[in-house]
mmCIF file with all atom_site columns, C-alpha atoms in Angstrom:
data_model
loop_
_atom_site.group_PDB
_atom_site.id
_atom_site.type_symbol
_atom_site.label_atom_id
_atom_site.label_alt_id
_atom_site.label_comp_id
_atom_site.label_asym_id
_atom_site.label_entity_id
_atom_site.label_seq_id
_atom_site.pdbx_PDB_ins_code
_atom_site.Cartn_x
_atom_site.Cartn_y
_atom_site.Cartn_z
_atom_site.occupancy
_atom_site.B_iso_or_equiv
_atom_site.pdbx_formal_charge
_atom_site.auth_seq_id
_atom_site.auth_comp_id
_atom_site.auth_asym_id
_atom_site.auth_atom_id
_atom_site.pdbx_PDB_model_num
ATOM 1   C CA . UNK M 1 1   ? -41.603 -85.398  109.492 1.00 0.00 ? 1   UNK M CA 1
ATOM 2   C CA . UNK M 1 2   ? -45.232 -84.239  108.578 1.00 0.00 ? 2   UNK M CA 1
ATOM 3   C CA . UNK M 1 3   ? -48.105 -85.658  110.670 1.00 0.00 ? 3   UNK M CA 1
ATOM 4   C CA . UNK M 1 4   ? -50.781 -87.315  108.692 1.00 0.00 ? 4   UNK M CA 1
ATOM 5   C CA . UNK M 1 5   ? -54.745 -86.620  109.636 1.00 0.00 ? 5   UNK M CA 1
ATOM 6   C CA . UNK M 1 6   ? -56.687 -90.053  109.993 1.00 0.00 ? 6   UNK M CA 1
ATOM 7   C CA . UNK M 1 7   ? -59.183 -89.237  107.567 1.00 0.00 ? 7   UNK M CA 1
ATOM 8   C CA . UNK M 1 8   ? -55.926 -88.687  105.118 1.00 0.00 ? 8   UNK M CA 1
ATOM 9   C CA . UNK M 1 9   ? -55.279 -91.302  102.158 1.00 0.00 ? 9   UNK M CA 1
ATOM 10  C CA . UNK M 1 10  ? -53.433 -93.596  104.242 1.00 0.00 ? 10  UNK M CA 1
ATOM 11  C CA . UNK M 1 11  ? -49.347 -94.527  103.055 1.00 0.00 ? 11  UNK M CA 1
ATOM 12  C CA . UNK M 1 12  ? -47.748 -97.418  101.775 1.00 0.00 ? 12  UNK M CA 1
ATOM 13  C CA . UNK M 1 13  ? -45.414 -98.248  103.968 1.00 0.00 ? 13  UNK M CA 1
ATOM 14  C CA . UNK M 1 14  ? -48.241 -98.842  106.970 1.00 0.00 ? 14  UNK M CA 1
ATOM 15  C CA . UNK M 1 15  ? -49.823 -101.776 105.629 1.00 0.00 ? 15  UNK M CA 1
ATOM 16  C CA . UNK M 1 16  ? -51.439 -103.194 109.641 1.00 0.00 ? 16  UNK M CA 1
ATOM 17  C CA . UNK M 1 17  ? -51.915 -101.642 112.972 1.00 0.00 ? 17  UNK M CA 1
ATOM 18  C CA . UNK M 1 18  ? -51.361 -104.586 116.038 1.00 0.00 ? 18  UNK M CA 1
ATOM 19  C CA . UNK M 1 19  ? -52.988 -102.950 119.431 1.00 0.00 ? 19  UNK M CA 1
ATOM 20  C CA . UNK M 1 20  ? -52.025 -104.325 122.435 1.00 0.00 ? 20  UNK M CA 1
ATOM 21  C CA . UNK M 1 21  ? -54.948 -105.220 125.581 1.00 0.00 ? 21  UNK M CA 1
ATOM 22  C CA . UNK M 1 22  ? -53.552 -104.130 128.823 1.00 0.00 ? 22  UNK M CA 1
ATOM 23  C CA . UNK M 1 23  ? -52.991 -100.884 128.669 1.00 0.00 ? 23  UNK M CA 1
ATOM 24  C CA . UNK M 1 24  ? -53.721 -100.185 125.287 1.00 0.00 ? 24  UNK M CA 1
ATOM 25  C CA . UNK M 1 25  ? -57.676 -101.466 124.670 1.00 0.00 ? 25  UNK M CA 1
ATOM 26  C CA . UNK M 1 26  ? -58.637 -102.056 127.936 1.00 0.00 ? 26  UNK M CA 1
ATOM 27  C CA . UNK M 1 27  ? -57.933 -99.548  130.868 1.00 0.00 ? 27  UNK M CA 1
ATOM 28  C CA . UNK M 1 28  ? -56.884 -100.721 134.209 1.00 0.00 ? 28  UNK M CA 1
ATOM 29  C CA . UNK M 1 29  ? -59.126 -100.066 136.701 1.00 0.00 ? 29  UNK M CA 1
ATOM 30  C CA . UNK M 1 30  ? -58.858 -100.230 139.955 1.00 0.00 ? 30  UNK M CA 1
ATOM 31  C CA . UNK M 1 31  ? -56.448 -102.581 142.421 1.00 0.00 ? 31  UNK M CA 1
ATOM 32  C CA . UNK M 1 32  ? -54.598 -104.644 139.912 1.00 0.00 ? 32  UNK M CA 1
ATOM 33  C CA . UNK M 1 33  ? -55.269 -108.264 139.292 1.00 0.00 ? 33  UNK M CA 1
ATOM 34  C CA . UNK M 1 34  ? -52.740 -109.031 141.863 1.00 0.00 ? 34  UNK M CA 1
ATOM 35  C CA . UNK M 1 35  ? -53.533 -107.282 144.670 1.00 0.00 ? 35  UNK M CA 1
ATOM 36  C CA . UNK M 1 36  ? -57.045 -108.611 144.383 1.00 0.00 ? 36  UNK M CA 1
ATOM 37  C CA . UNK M 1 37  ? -55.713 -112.060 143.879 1.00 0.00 ? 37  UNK M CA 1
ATOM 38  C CA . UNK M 1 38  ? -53.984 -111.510 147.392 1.00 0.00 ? 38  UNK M CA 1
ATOM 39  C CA . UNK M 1 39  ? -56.679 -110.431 149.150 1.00 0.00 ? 39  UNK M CA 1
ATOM 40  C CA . UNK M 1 40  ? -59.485 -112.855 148.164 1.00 0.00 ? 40  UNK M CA 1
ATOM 41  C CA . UNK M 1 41  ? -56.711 -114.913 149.270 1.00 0.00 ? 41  UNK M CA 1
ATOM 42  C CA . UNK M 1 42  ? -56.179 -113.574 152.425 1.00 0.00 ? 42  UNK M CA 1
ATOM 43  C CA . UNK M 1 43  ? -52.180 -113.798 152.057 1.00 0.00 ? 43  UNK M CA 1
ATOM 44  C CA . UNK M 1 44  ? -49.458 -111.275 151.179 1.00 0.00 ? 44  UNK M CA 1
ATOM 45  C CA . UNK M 1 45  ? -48.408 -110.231 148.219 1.00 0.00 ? 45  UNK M CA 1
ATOM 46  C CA . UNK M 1 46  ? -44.594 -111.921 148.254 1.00 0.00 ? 46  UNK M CA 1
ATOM 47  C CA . UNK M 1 47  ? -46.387 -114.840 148.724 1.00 0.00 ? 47  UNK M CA 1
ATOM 48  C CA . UNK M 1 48  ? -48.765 -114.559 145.963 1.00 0.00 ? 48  UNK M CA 1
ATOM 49  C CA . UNK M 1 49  ? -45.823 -113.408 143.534 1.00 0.00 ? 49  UNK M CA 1
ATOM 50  C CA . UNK M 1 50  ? -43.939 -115.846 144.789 1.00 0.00 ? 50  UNK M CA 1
ATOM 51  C CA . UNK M 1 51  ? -46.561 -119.012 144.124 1.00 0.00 ? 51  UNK M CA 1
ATOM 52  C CA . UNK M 1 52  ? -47.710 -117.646 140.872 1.00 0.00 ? 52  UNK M CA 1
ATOM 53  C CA . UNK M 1 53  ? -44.415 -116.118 139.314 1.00 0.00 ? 53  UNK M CA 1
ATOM 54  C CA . UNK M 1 54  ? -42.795 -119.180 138.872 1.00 0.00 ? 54  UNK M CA 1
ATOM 55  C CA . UNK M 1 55  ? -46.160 -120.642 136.660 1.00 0.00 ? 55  UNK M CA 1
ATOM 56  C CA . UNK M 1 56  ? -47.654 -118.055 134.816 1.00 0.00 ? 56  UNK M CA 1
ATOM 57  C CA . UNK M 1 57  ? -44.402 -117.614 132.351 1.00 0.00 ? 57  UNK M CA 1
ATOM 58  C CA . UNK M 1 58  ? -45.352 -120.990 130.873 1.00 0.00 ? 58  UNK M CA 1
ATOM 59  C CA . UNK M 1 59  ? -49.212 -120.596 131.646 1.00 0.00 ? 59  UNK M CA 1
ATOM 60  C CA . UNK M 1 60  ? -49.423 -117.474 129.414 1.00 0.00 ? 60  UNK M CA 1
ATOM 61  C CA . UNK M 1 61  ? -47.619 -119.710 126.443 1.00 0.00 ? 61  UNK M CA 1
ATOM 62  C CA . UNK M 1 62  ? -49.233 -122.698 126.358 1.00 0.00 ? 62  UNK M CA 1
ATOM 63  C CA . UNK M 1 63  ? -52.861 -123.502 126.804 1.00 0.00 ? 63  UNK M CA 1
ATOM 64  C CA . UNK M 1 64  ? -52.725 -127.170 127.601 1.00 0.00 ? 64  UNK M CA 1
ATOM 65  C CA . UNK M 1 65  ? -50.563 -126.062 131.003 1.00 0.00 ? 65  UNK M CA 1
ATOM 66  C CA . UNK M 1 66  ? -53.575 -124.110 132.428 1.00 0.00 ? 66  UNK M CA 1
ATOM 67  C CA . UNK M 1 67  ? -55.334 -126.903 134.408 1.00 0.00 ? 67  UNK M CA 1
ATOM 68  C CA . UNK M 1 68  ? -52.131 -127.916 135.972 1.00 0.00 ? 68  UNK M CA 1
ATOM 69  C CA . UNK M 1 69  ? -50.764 -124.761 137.027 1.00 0.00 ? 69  UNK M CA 1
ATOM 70  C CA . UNK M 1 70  ? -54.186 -123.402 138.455 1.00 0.00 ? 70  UNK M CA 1
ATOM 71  C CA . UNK M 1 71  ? -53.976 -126.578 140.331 1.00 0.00 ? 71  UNK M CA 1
ATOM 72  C CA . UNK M 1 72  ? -50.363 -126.359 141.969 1.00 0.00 ? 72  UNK M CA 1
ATOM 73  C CA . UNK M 1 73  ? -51.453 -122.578 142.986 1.00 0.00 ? 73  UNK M CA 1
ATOM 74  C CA . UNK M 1 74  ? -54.674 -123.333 144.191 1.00 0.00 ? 74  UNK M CA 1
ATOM 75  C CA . UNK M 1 75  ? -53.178 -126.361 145.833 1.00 0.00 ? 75  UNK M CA 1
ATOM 76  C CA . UNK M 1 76  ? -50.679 -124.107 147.487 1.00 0.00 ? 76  UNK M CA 1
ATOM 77  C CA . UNK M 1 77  ? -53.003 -121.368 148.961 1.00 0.00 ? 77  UNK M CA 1
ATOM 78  C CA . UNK M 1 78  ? -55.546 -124.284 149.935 1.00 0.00 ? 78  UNK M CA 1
ATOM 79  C CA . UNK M 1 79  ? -58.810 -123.785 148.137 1.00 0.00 ? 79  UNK M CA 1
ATOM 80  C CA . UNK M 1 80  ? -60.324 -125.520 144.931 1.00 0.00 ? 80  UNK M CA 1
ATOM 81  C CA . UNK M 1 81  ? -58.866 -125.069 141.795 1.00 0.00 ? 81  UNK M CA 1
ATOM 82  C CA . UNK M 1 82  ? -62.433 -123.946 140.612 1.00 0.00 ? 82  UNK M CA 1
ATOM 83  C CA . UNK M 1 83  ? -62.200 -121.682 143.043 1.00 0.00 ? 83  UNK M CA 1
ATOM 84  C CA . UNK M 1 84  ? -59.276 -119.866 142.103 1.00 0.00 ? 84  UNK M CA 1
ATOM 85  C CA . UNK M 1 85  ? -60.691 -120.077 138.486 1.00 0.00 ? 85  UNK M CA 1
ATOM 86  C CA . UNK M 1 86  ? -63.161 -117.890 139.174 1.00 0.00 ? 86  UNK M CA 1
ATOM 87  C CA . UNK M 1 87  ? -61.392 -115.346 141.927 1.00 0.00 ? 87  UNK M CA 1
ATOM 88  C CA . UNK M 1 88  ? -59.288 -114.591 138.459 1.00 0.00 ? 88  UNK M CA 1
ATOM 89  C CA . UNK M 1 89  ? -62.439 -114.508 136.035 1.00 0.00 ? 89  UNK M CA 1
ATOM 90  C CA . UNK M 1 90  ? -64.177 -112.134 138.587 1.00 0.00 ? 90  UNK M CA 1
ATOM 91  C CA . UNK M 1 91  ? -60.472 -109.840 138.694 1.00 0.00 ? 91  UNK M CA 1
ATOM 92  C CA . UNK M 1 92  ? -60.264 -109.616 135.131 1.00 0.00 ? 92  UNK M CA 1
ATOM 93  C CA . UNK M 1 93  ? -63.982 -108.631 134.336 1.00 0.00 ? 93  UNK M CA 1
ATOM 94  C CA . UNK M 1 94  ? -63.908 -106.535 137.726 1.00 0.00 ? 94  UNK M CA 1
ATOM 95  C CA . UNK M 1 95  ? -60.735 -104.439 136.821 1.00 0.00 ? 95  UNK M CA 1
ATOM 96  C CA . UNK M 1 96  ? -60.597 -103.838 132.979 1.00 0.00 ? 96  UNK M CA 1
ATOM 97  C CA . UNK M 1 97  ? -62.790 -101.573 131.420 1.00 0.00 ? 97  UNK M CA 1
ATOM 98  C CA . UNK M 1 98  ? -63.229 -100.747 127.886 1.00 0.00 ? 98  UNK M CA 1
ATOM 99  C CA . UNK M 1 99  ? -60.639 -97.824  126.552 1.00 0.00 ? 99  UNK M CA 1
ATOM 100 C CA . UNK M 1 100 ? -63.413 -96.198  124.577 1.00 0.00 ? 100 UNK M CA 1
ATOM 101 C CA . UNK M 1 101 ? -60.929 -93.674  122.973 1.00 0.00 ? 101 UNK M CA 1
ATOM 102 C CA . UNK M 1 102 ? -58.878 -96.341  121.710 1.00 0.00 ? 102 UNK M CA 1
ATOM 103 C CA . UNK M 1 103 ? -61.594 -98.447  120.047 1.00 0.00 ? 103 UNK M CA 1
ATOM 104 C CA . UNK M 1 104 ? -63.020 -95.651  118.271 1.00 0.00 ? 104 UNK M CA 1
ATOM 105 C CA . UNK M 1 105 ? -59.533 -94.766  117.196 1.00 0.00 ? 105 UNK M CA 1
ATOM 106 C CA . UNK M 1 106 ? -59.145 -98.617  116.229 1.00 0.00 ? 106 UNK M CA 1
ATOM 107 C CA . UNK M 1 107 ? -62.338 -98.688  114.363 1.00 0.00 ? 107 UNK M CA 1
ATOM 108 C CA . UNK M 1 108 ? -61.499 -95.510  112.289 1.00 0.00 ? 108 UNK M CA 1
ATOM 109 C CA . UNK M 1 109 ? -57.640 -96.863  111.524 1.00 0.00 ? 109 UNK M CA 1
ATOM 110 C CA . UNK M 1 110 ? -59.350 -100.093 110.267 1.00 0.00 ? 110 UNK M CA 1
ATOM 111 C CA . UNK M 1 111 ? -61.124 -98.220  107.687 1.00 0.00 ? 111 UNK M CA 1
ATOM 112 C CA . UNK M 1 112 ? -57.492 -97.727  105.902 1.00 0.00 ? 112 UNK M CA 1
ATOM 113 C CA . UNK M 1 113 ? -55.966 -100.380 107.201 1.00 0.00 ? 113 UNK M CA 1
ATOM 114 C CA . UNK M 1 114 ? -55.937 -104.054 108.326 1.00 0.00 ? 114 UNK M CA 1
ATOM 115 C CA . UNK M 1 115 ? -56.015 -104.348 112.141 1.00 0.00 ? 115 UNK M CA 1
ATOM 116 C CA . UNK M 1 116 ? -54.904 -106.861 115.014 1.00 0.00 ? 116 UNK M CA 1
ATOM 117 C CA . UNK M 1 117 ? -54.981 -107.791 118.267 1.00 0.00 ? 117 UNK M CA 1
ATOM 118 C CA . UNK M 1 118 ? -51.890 -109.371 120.133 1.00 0.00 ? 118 UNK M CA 1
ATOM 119 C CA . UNK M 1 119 ? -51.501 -109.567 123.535 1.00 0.00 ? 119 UNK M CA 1
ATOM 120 C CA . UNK M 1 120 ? -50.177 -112.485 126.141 1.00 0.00 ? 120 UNK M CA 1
ATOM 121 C CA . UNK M 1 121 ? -53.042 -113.695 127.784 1.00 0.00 ? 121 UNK M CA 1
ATOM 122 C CA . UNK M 1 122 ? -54.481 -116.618 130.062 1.00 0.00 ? 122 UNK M CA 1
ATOM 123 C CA . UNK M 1 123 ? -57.633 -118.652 129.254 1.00 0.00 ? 123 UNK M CA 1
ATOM 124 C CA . UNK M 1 124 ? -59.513 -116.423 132.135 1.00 0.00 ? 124 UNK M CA 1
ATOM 125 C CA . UNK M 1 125 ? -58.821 -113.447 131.069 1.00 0.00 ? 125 UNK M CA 1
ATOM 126 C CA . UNK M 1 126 ? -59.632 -114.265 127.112 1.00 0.00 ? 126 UNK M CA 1
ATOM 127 C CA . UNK M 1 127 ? -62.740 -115.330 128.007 1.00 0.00 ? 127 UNK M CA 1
ATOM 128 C CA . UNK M 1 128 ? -63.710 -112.584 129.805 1.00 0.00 ? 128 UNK M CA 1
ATOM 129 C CA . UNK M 1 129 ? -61.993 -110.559 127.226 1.00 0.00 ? 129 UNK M CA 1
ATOM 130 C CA . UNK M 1 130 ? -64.923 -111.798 124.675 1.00 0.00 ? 130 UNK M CA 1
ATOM 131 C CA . UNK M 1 131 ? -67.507 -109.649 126.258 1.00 0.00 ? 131 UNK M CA 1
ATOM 132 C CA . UNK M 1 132 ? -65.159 -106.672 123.864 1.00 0.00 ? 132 UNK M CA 1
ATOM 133 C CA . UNK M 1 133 ? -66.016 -108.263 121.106 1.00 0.00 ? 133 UNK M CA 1
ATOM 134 C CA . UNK M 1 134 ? -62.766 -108.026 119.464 1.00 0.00 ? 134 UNK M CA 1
ATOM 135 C CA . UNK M 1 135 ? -63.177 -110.229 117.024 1.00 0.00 ? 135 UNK M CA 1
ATOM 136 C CA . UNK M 1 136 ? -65.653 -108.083 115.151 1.00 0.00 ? 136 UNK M CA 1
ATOM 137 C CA . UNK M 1 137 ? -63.694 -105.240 115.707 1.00 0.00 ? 137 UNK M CA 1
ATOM 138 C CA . UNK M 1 138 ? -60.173 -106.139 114.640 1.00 0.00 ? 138 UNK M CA 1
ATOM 139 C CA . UNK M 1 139 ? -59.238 -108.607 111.365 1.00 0.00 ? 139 UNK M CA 1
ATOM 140 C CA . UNK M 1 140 ? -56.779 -110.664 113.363 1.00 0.00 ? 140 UNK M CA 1
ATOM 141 C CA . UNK M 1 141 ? -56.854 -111.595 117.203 1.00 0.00 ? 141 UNK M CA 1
ATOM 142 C CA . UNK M 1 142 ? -53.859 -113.481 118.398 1.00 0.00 ? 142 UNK M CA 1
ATOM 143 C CA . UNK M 1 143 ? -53.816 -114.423 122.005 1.00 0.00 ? 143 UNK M CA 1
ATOM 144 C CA . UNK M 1 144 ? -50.178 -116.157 123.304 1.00 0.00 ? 144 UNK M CA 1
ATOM 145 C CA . UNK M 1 145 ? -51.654 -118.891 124.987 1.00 0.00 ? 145 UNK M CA 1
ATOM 146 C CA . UNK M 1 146 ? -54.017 -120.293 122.057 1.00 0.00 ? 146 UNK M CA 1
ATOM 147 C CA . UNK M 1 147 ? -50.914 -120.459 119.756 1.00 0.00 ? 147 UNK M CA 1
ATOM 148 C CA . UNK M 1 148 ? -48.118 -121.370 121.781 1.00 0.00 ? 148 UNK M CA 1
ATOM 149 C CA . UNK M 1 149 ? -45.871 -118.080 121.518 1.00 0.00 ? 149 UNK M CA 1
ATOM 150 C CA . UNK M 1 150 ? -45.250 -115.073 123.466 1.00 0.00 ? 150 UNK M CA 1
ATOM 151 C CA . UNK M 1 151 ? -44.141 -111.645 123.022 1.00 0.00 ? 151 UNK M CA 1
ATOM 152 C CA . UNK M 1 152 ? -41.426 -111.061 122.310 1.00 0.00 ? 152 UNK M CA 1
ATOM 153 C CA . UNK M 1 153 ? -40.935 -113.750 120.276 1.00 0.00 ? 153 UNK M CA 1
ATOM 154 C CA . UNK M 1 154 ? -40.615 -112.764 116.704 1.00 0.00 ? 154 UNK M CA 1
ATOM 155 C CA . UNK M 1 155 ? -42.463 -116.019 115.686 1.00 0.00 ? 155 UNK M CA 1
ATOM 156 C CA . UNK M 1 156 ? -45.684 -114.314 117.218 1.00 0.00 ? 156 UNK M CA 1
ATOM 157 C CA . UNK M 1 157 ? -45.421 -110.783 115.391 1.00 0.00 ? 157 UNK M CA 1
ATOM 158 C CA . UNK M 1 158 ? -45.068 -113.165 112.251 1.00 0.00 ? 158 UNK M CA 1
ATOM 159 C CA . UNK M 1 159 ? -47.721 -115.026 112.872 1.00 0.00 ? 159 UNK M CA 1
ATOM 160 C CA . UNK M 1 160 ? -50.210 -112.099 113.399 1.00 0.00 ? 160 UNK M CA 1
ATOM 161 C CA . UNK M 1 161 ? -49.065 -110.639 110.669 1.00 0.00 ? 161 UNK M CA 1
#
């Protein structure tokens, strides 16, 4: 198969490009959210898994489960749920950084083609996420947690889509 230049006519079969965030538009940088999580904490990082694991399954799919589950972890480690609200604010904007690559790849792919974001996120990280404006840059941001779905449900691809 042929590779096709970007600045090419683009085909028909590729009708929408869906980027991912971590990993994908924003870099990683630094001691993941975790390990920061643990040691603002001051506890290990079994224990952190351990507390959060069992939560953030749910807390990534539904929005209205946020407030709850930061309050059973915070609960569990001891400290305000505010608190812990903004020890995970602070990791996000602290550890991902703009993949500058990627959006200028993004923003020449959306000149042939429609363009979305989909990725499973928390209300933290979202709204630290805004800062990227990605909703100039992209025609369709889904985030898992506003509409109720995760990857890999099918329902979500559909739904950005």
């Amino acid at each position: 198969m042929k590779k096709r230049a970007l600045n090419q006519t683009p085909t028909k079969e590729i009708k929408a490009i869906i980027f991912d965030v971590n990993g994908v538009l924003l870099k990683v940088h630094g001691r993941s959210i975790h390990e920061y999580m643990s040691k603002k904490l001051k506890v290990d990082m079994d224990d952190w898994f351990d507390t959060v694991e069992p939560f953030w399954e749910e807390m990534v799919k539904d929005e209205s489960t946020t407030n709850y589950y930061l309050l059973e972890i915070a609960k569990h480690f001891n400290i305000p749920k505010y608190k812990l609200e903004r020890f995970f604010k602070k990791a996000f904007r602290k550890h991902f950084k703009k993949d500058r690559q990627m959006f200028k790849l993004a923003k020449k792919l959306r000149e042939h083609y429609k363009t979305a974001v989909l990725s499973d996120q928390v209300k933290m990280s979202y709204e630290v996420f805004e800062r990227f404006n990605f909703d100039k840059l992209f025609d369709v941001v889904v985030w898992s947690q506003k509409e109720g779905i995760r990857k890999p449900n099918p329902e979500i691809y559909k739904l950005t889509a």
